[in-house]
Amino acid sequence: MSQPSRDRLVELRRTFHRRPEPAWREFWTTARVVEELQSLDVDEVRVGPEVLAAEERIAVPDDAELDQWFQRALDAGADPDVLDRLQGGFTGAMATVEGGEGPTIGLRVDIDGLPREESADEGHAPASQGFRSEHEGLMHACGHDAHATIGLGVLEAVADGDFEGTLKVFFQPAEEAIGGGKPMAESGLLDDVDYLLAAHVGLDHPTGEVVAGIEGFLAVHQFRADFAGEPAHAGARPAEGRNAVQAMAAAVQNLHAIPRHEDGKTRVNAGKVGGGSATNVVPERAHIEGEVRGETTELMEYMRDRARSVFEGAAAMHECDVEITPQGEAPGAESDDAVVDVVEAVAGLTDGVDSVVRRDDLGGSEDATFLMRRVQENGGKTAYVGIGTDHPGGHHTATFDVDEDSLVIGVDTLAETIRALARERP
């Protein structure tokens, strides 16, 4: 049984780190994943439309934006044949290893980057060691470069080892946009999965610590509300205008006035607002981009429905129109004890692991929950695993980085958990 070396994992992670791509534009990343898969002893590789339910995709960029990133991937040396299969932003991949009779086990990792500038400070390891993001304004600030690497490492370890069953590794796009989980879950490729693992590095757990079952996901709904009014000269004829910015401002104020709910945690945030064209023109256009969350899917839906009422009421108050567009949504989910038991036992025997936490709350949202719930609805069991990593900056910050020792821990823990699940079938 062979395991990928630390040096190989580090090199691969740094390769991904240099070229972060945002949601639905992970052309180069997907092609690079496929290139690695073709060098491994896997039985099947599917990409793009073969792993996504097309009608379930949301927040896909326009053709001009997609074409720009497609060309950038082509210029960077991505395989043109693979890129052709990703046309239209159908990014992501799945690899299968057939190990004979046994259960079907899935592993989900995400691959997209974030729209934020990476630190160029010499104290930031990617900058000082030459693997800082080459895409200005974008970086892997949440560890998805490590996730893609761990997914490939697990495939290599399981394919070369003693494994009886079927392994499917899902390289999911568009997690940061809360957009890729549902189309991958609805693809049909998870319907035969008996056990599913999803994994994330960090989450404020140090290198050497493994969380066997992350829970406490907040169900989330992201939105954009576009207000349309009527322009007019603000000095000469202000009464002829219908002020879209006033409608937007009223909506922001009242979003944060939605009553909290006695059944659990709820959240709301108007994260990005804008509008207007000049100081002397009654603004005819304004917008809000934001989100609501809930401790359960039902609480998220309560907040979503109240938010819609706020938008419509604010628009009516100022005689404007409003168009509300969903930008992303993910339900809540829970890890199953039977799988958590196996992860916990395996992690306790894994080199480099000095602390095992059975469960911990995420406190945020994740669209792996779509895949988890799909498996559970079909009678399977799941766990969301935390692989601790020391990171100098918090997730989504300019100085976020991954302690590369955690790559080996992640591969070893997840690969052995997969073998144990196949043997024990809990």
GROMACS .gro file of C-alpha atoms in nm, residues 66-264:
model
  199
   66LEU     CA    1  -1.668   3.274  -1.878
   67ASP     CA    2  -1.485   3.323  -2.207
   68GLN     CA    3  -1.222   3.538  -2.036
   69TRP     CA    4  -1.144   3.269  -1.779
   70PHE     CA    5  -1.159   2.993  -2.040
   71GLN     CA    6  -0.897   3.173  -2.247
   72ARG     CA    7  -0.685   3.238  -1.940
   73ALA     CA    8  -0.683   2.863  -1.864
   74LEU     CA    9  -0.596   2.785  -2.225
   75ASP     CA   10  -0.308   3.035  -2.218
   76ALA     CA   11  -0.183   2.874  -1.894
   77GLY     CA   12  -0.145   2.539  -2.069
   78ALA     CA   13  -0.465   2.357  -1.971
   79ASP     CA   14  -0.554   2.062  -2.192
   80PRO     CA   15  -0.776   2.198  -2.474
   81ASP     CA   16  -0.968   1.870  -2.499
   82VAL     CA   17  -1.065   1.886  -2.132
   83LEU     CA   18  -1.148   2.257  -2.157
   84ASP     CA   19  -1.382   2.192  -2.448
   85ARG     CA   20  -1.584   1.966  -2.219
   86LEU     CA   21  -1.615   2.248  -1.964
   87GLN     CA   22  -1.759   2.507  -2.204
   88GLY     CA   23  -2.026   2.726  -2.049
   89GLY     CA   24  -1.883   2.706  -1.697
   90PHE     CA   25  -1.953   2.337  -1.644
   91THR     CA   26  -1.656   2.292  -1.414
   92GLY     CA   27  -1.581   2.015  -1.163
   93ALA     CA   28  -1.497   1.646  -1.191
   94MET     CA   29  -1.551   1.304  -1.038
   95ALA     CA   30  -1.316   1.004  -1.028
   96THR     CA   31  -1.410   0.644  -0.950
   97VAL     CA   32  -1.198   0.357  -0.818
   98GLU     CA   33  -1.351   0.010  -0.842
   99GLY     CA   34  -1.217  -0.223  -0.573
  100GLY     CA   35  -1.456  -0.516  -0.611
  101GLU     CA   36  -1.752  -0.616  -0.397
  102GLY     CA   37  -1.826  -0.374  -0.119
  103PRO     CA   38  -2.005  -0.049  -0.036
  104THR     CA   39  -1.985   0.268  -0.241
  105ILE     CA   40  -1.806   0.545  -0.054
  106GLY     CA   41  -1.790   0.909  -0.160
  107LEU     CA   42  -1.553   1.190  -0.072
  108ARG     CA   43  -1.641   1.549  -0.156
  109VAL     CA   44  -1.379   1.825  -0.184
  110ASP     CA   45  -1.427   2.177  -0.321
  111ILE     CA   46  -1.196   2.356  -0.565
  112ASP     CA   47  -1.287   2.725  -0.611
  113GLY     CA   48  -1.102   3.034  -0.490
  114LEU     CA   49  -1.217   3.365  -0.344
  115PRO     CA   50  -1.235   3.720  -0.485
  116ARG     CA   51  -0.988   3.884  -0.249
  117GLU     CA   52  -0.632   4.015  -0.283
  118GLU     CA   53  -0.359   3.798  -0.132
  119SER     CA   54  -0.101   3.953   0.099
  120ALA     CA   55   0.234   4.034  -0.060
  121ASP     CA   56   0.403   4.078   0.280
  122GLU     CA   57   0.730   3.889   0.319
  123GLY     CA   58   0.593   3.733   0.637
  124HIS     CA   59   0.327   3.556   0.428
  125ALA     CA   60   0.472   3.220   0.321
  126PRO     CA   61   0.317   3.207  -0.028
  127ALA     CA   62   0.471   3.549  -0.101
  128SER     CA   63   0.814   3.474   0.046
  129GLN     CA   64   0.834   3.122  -0.100
  130GLY     CA   65   0.714   3.204  -0.449
  131PHE     CA   66   0.366   3.055  -0.473
  132ARG     CA   67   0.148   3.360  -0.409
  133SER     CA   68  -0.161   3.391  -0.630
  134GLU     CA   69  -0.080   3.492  -0.987
  135HIS     CA   70  -0.439   3.611  -1.035
  136GLU     CA   71  -0.452   3.955  -0.878
  137GLY     CA   72  -0.763   4.011  -0.671
  138LEU     CA   73  -0.815   3.637  -0.619
  139MET     CA   74  -0.668   3.386  -0.377
  140HIS     CA   75  -0.721   3.052  -0.211
  141ALA     CA   76  -0.820   3.206   0.121
  142CYS     CA   77  -1.021   2.911   0.252
  143GLY     CA   78  -0.801   2.610   0.181
  144HIS     CA   79  -0.970   2.472  -0.128
  145ASP     CA   80  -0.626   2.429  -0.285
  146ALA     CA   81  -0.551   2.192   0.005
  147HIS     CA   82  -0.887   2.019  -0.039
  148ALA     CA   83  -0.825   1.943  -0.407
  149THR     CA   84  -0.480   1.813  -0.315
  150ILE     CA   85  -0.616   1.592  -0.036
  151GLY     CA   86  -0.881   1.453  -0.271
  152LEU     CA   87  -0.614   1.351  -0.521
  153GLY     CA   88  -0.393   1.211  -0.244
  154VAL     CA   89  -0.677   0.997  -0.109
  155LEU     CA   90  -0.746   0.860  -0.456
  156GLU     CA   91  -0.382   0.765  -0.498
  157ALA     CA   92  -0.366   0.601  -0.155
  158VAL     CA   93  -0.689   0.403  -0.197
  159ALA     CA   94  -0.622   0.300  -0.557
  160ASP     CA   95  -0.285   0.154  -0.459
  161GLY     CA   96  -0.407  -0.011  -0.138
  162ASP     CA   97  -0.626  -0.286   0.003
  163PHE     CA   98  -0.977  -0.161  -0.065
  164GLU     CA   99  -1.293  -0.358  -0.133
  165GLY     CA  100  -1.571  -0.141  -0.262
  166THR     CA  101  -1.622   0.160  -0.489
  167LEU     CA  102  -1.475   0.503  -0.418
  168LYS     CA  103  -1.610   0.818  -0.579
  169VAL     CA  104  -1.425   1.145  -0.523
  170PHE     CA  105  -1.623   1.458  -0.615
  171PHE     CA  106  -1.423   1.772  -0.701
  172GLN     CA  107  -1.701   2.027  -0.655
  173PRO     CA  108  -1.703   2.377  -0.808
  174ALA     CA  109  -1.865   2.695  -0.680
  175GLU     CA  110  -1.877   2.628  -0.305
  176GLU     CA  111  -1.795   2.988  -0.218
  177ALA     CA  112  -2.096   3.099  -0.422
  178ILE     CA  113  -2.313   2.834  -0.253
  179GLY     CA  114  -2.386   2.725  -0.608
  180GLY     CA  115  -2.215   2.395  -0.687
  181GLY     CA  116  -2.343   2.160  -0.419
  182LYS     CA  117  -2.702   2.126  -0.539
  183PRO     CA  118  -2.626   2.059  -0.908
  184MET     CA  119  -2.370   1.797  -0.808
  185ALA     CA  120  -2.610   1.640  -0.557
  186GLU     CA  121  -2.886   1.631  -0.821
  187SER     CA  122  -2.659   1.472  -1.085
  188GLY     CA  123  -2.764   1.121  -0.979
  189LEU     CA  124  -2.404   1.021  -0.910
  190LEU     CA  125  -2.461   1.010  -0.534
  191ASP     CA  126  -2.770   0.794  -0.543
  192ASP     CA  127  -2.574   0.471  -0.489
  193VAL     CA  128  -2.338   0.612  -0.224
  194ASP     CA  129  -2.358   0.425   0.107
  195TYR     CA  130  -2.116   0.650   0.298
  196LEU     CA  131  -2.010   1.006   0.221
  197LEU     CA  132  -1.725   1.205   0.372
  198ALA     CA  133  -1.675   1.576   0.321
  199ALA     CA  134  -1.367   1.753   0.455
  200HIS     CA  135  -1.237   2.098   0.538
  201VAL     CA  136  -0.901   2.216   0.669
  202GLY     CA  137  -0.861   2.462   0.953
  203LEU     CA  138  -1.189   2.591   1.097
  204ASP     CA  139  -0.986   2.721   1.393
  205HIS     CA  140  -0.851   2.376   1.480
  206PRO     CA  141  -0.470   2.342   1.494
  207THR     CA  142  -0.247   2.109   1.298
  208GLY     CA  143  -0.263   1.764   1.454
  209GLU     CA  144  -0.628   1.792   1.557
  210VAL     CA  145  -0.909   1.613   1.374
  211VAL     CA  146  -1.281   1.675   1.421
  212ALA     CA  147  -1.469   1.353   1.345
  213GLY     CA  148  -1.806   1.518   1.282
  214ILE     CA  149  -1.860   1.886   1.211
  215GLU     CA  150  -2.217   2.001   1.265
  216GLY     CA  151  -2.396   2.324   1.353
  217PHE     CA  152  -2.429   2.425   0.987
  218LEU     CA  153  -2.636   2.736   0.933
  219ALA     CA  154  -2.869   2.694   0.638
  220VAL     CA  155  -2.816   2.991   0.405
  221HIS     CA  156  -2.994   3.180   0.128
  222GLN     CA  157  -2.808   3.448  -0.069
  223PHE     CA  158  -2.993   3.705  -0.277
  224ARG     CA  159  -2.971   4.013  -0.497
  225ALA     CA  160  -3.252   4.267  -0.496
  226ASP     CA  161  -3.260   4.522  -0.782
  227PHE     CA  162  -3.477   4.829  -0.728
  228ALA     CA  163  -3.600   5.032  -1.027
  229GLY     CA  164  -3.752   5.379  -0.999
  230GLU     CA  165  -3.772   5.688  -1.221
  231PRO     CA  166  -3.497   5.948  -1.271
  232ALA     CA  167  -3.558   6.321  -1.242
  233HIS     CA  168  -3.362   6.639  -1.186
  234ALA     CA  169  -3.309   6.654  -0.809
  235GLY     CA  170  -3.325   7.037  -0.803
  236ALA     CA  171  -3.575   7.131  -1.070
  237ARG     CA  172  -3.827   6.844  -1.063
  238PRO     CA  173  -3.766   6.616  -0.763
  239ALA     CA  174  -4.133   6.517  -0.732
  240GLU     CA  175  -4.123   6.357  -1.076
  241GLY     CA  176  -3.866   6.102  -0.962
  242ARG     CA  177  -3.913   5.768  -0.788
  243ASN     CA  178  -3.608   5.719  -0.568
  244ALA     CA  179  -3.463   5.366  -0.590
  245VAL     CA  180  -3.194   5.443  -0.333
  246GLN     CA  181  -3.460   5.538  -0.079
  247ALA     CA  182  -3.630   5.205  -0.144
  248MET     CA  183  -3.297   5.025  -0.104
  249ALA     CA  184  -3.216   5.212   0.218
  250ALA     CA  185  -3.557   5.131   0.365
  251ALA     CA  186  -3.503   4.766   0.278
  252VAL     CA  187  -3.160   4.757   0.446
  253GLN     CA  188  -3.304   4.913   0.761
  254ASN     CA  189  -3.593   4.670   0.776
  255LEU     CA  190  -3.394   4.359   0.688
  256HIS     CA  191  -3.210   4.404   1.014
  257ALA     CA  192  -3.545   4.456   1.191
  258ILE     CA  193  -3.680   4.111   1.099
  259PRO     CA  194  -3.780   3.954   1.432
  260ARG     CA  195  -3.548   3.683   1.560
  261HIS     CA  196  -3.708   3.341   1.604
  262GLU     CA  197  -3.763   3.149   1.925
  263ASP     CA  198  -3.677   2.816   1.761
  264GLY     CA  199  -3.309   2.893   1.708
   0.00000   0.00000   0.00000
